[in-house]
Amino acid sequence: MSISALHTATSGLQASAGALANSAHSVANMGTANFQPARATFQESAPTGGGVSLSVQGRQLQSSESGGTDFATETTNSLVYKAQFDLSAKVIQAADENLGTLIDIKA
């Protein structure tokens, strides 16, 4: 169980880091004319419970939508991505401790 938890948490770390990088890219290009930020979406990897993957896609804006980056949304998303990263790191730490205890018991 600890090995699969390590894999799932690692994929969570990678997805959160990628989403945070995407958010940082959007904020960095806020002042760029006609810049359209990409949208990050998280998906569960197959098989079910096998981890998390990130999909970053450019938004297709309708003519009625305003273009550019919404700073408040990106700030909020960054806080969420950081919390996801921290939680995945704690899962890795717990799995590491469990594996260490298991190894000590077997030895």
Short mmCIF file of C-alpha atoms in Angstrom, two decimals:
data_model
loop_
_atom_site.label_atom_id
_atom_site.label_comp_id
_atom_site.label_asym_id
_atom_site.label_seq_id
_atom_site.Cartn_x
_atom_site.Cartn_y
_atom_site.Cartn_z
CA MET A 1 0.00 0.00 0.00
CA SER A 2 2.81 2.44 0.76
CA ILE A 3 4.35 2.03 -2.69
CA SER A 4 1.08 2.96 -4.41
CA ALA A 5 0.67 5.88 -2.01
CA LEU A 6 4.14 7.09 -2.99
CA HIS A 7 3.23 6.88 -6.68
CA THR A 8 -0.08 8.70 -6.20
CA ALA A 9 1.48 11.42 -4.08
CA THR A 10 4.34 11.89 -6.55
CA SER A 11 1.90 12.35 -9.40
CA GLY A 12 0.05 14.87 -7.21
CA LEU A 13 3.29 16.77 -6.63
CA GLN A 14 4.01 16.89 -10.35
CA ALA A 15 0.48 17.99 -11.25
CA SER A 16 0.43 20.72 -8.59
CA ALA A 17 3.85 22.01 -9.62
CA GLY A 18 2.77 22.10 -13.27
CA ALA A 19 -0.43 23.96 -12.43
CA LEU A 20 1.48 26.45 -10.29
CA ALA A 21 3.94 27.01 -13.15
CA ASN A 22 1.04 27.62 -15.52
CA SER A 23 -0.48 30.12 -13.09
CA ALA A 24 2.87 31.90 -12.71
CA HIS A 25 3.17 32.08 -16.51
CA SER A 26 -0.26 33.68 -16.72
CA VAL A 27 0.58 36.27 -14.06
CA ALA A 28 3.96 37.03 -15.65
CA ASN A 29 2.24 37.73 -18.98
CA MET A 30 -0.63 39.77 -17.56
CA GLY A 31 0.58 42.91 -19.30
CA THR A 32 1.21 41.24 -22.65
CA ALA A 33 -1.18 42.41 -25.34
CA ASN A 34 -3.62 39.74 -26.57
CA PHE A 35 -2.25 37.14 -24.14
CA GLN A 36 -4.73 34.33 -23.52
CA PRO A 37 -3.93 32.33 -20.37
CA ALA A 38 -4.11 28.54 -20.45
CA ARG A 39 -6.41 26.66 -18.11
CA ALA A 40 -5.12 23.83 -15.94
CA THR A 41 -7.41 20.87 -15.24
CA PHE A 42 -6.66 17.88 -13.05
CA GLN A 43 -7.67 14.36 -14.07
CA GLU A 44 -7.48 11.04 -12.29
CA SER A 45 -4.99 8.74 -13.96
CA ALA A 46 -5.98 5.26 -15.09
CA PRO A 47 -6.29 2.83 -13.40
CA THR A 48 -8.61 4.46 -10.91
CA GLY A 49 -6.70 5.72 -7.91
CA GLY A 50 -3.41 5.46 -9.77
CA GLY A 51 -2.54 9.13 -9.51
CA VAL A 52 -3.26 12.54 -10.91
CA SER A 53 -2.43 14.08 -14.27
CA LEU A 54 -2.55 17.68 -15.40
CA SER A 55 -3.91 18.96 -18.67
CA VAL A 56 -3.09 22.53 -19.68
CA GLN A 57 -5.12 23.84 -22.57
CA GLY A 58 -5.41 27.25 -24.13
CA ARG A 59 -8.76 28.85 -23.59
CA GLN A 60 -10.83 29.64 -26.63
CA LEU A 61 -12.41 32.95 -25.71
CA GLN A 62 -15.75 33.99 -27.08
CA SER A 63 -15.99 37.52 -28.41
CA SER A 64 -18.14 38.43 -25.38
CA GLU A 65 -15.46 37.30 -22.90
CA SER A 66 -12.77 39.67 -21.79
CA GLY A 67 -9.27 38.47 -22.55
CA GLY A 68 -6.25 38.38 -20.31
CA THR A 69 -5.46 37.13 -16.87
CA ASP A 70 -7.63 37.68 -13.82
CA PHE A 71 -5.13 38.36 -11.02
CA ALA A 72 -7.57 37.45 -8.22
CA THR A 73 -8.34 34.08 -9.80
CA GLU A 74 -4.68 33.29 -10.40
CA THR A 75 -3.77 34.26 -6.82
CA THR A 76 -6.50 32.01 -5.43
CA ASN A 77 -5.49 29.16 -7.73
CA SER A 78 -1.85 29.53 -6.66
CA LEU A 79 -2.84 29.13 -3.01
CA VAL A 80 -4.88 26.02 -3.86
CA TYR A 81 -2.02 24.50 -5.88
CA LYS A 82 0.41 25.18 -3.02
CA ALA A 83 -1.93 23.45 -0.55
CA GLN A 84 -2.25 20.47 -2.92
CA PHE A 85 1.53 20.28 -3.19
CA ASP A 86 1.95 20.43 0.60
CA LEU A 87 -0.63 17.67 1.14
CA SER A 88 1.01 15.43 -1.44
CA ALA A 89 4.36 15.99 0.29
CA LYS A 90 2.80 14.95 3.62
CA VAL A 91 1.45 11.76 2.03
CA ILE A 92 4.96 10.96 0.78
CA GLN A 93 6.38 11.61 4.25
CA ALA A 94 3.79 9.32 5.89
CA ALA A 95 4.34 6.57 3.31
CA ASP A 96 8.10 6.85 3.83
CA GLU A 97 7.68 6.49 7.59
CA ASN A 98 5.40 3.46 7.10
CA LEU A 99 7.89 1.79 4.75
CA GLY A 100 10.70 2.48 7.23
CA THR A 101 8.71 0.89 10.04
CA LEU A 102 7.90 -2.11 7.84
CA ILE A 103 11.56 -2.56 6.96
CA ASP A 104 12.53 -2.33 10.65
CA ILE A 105 9.94 -4.97 11.56
CA LYS A 106 11.12 -7.35 8.81
CA ALA A 107 14.80 -6.88 9.70
#
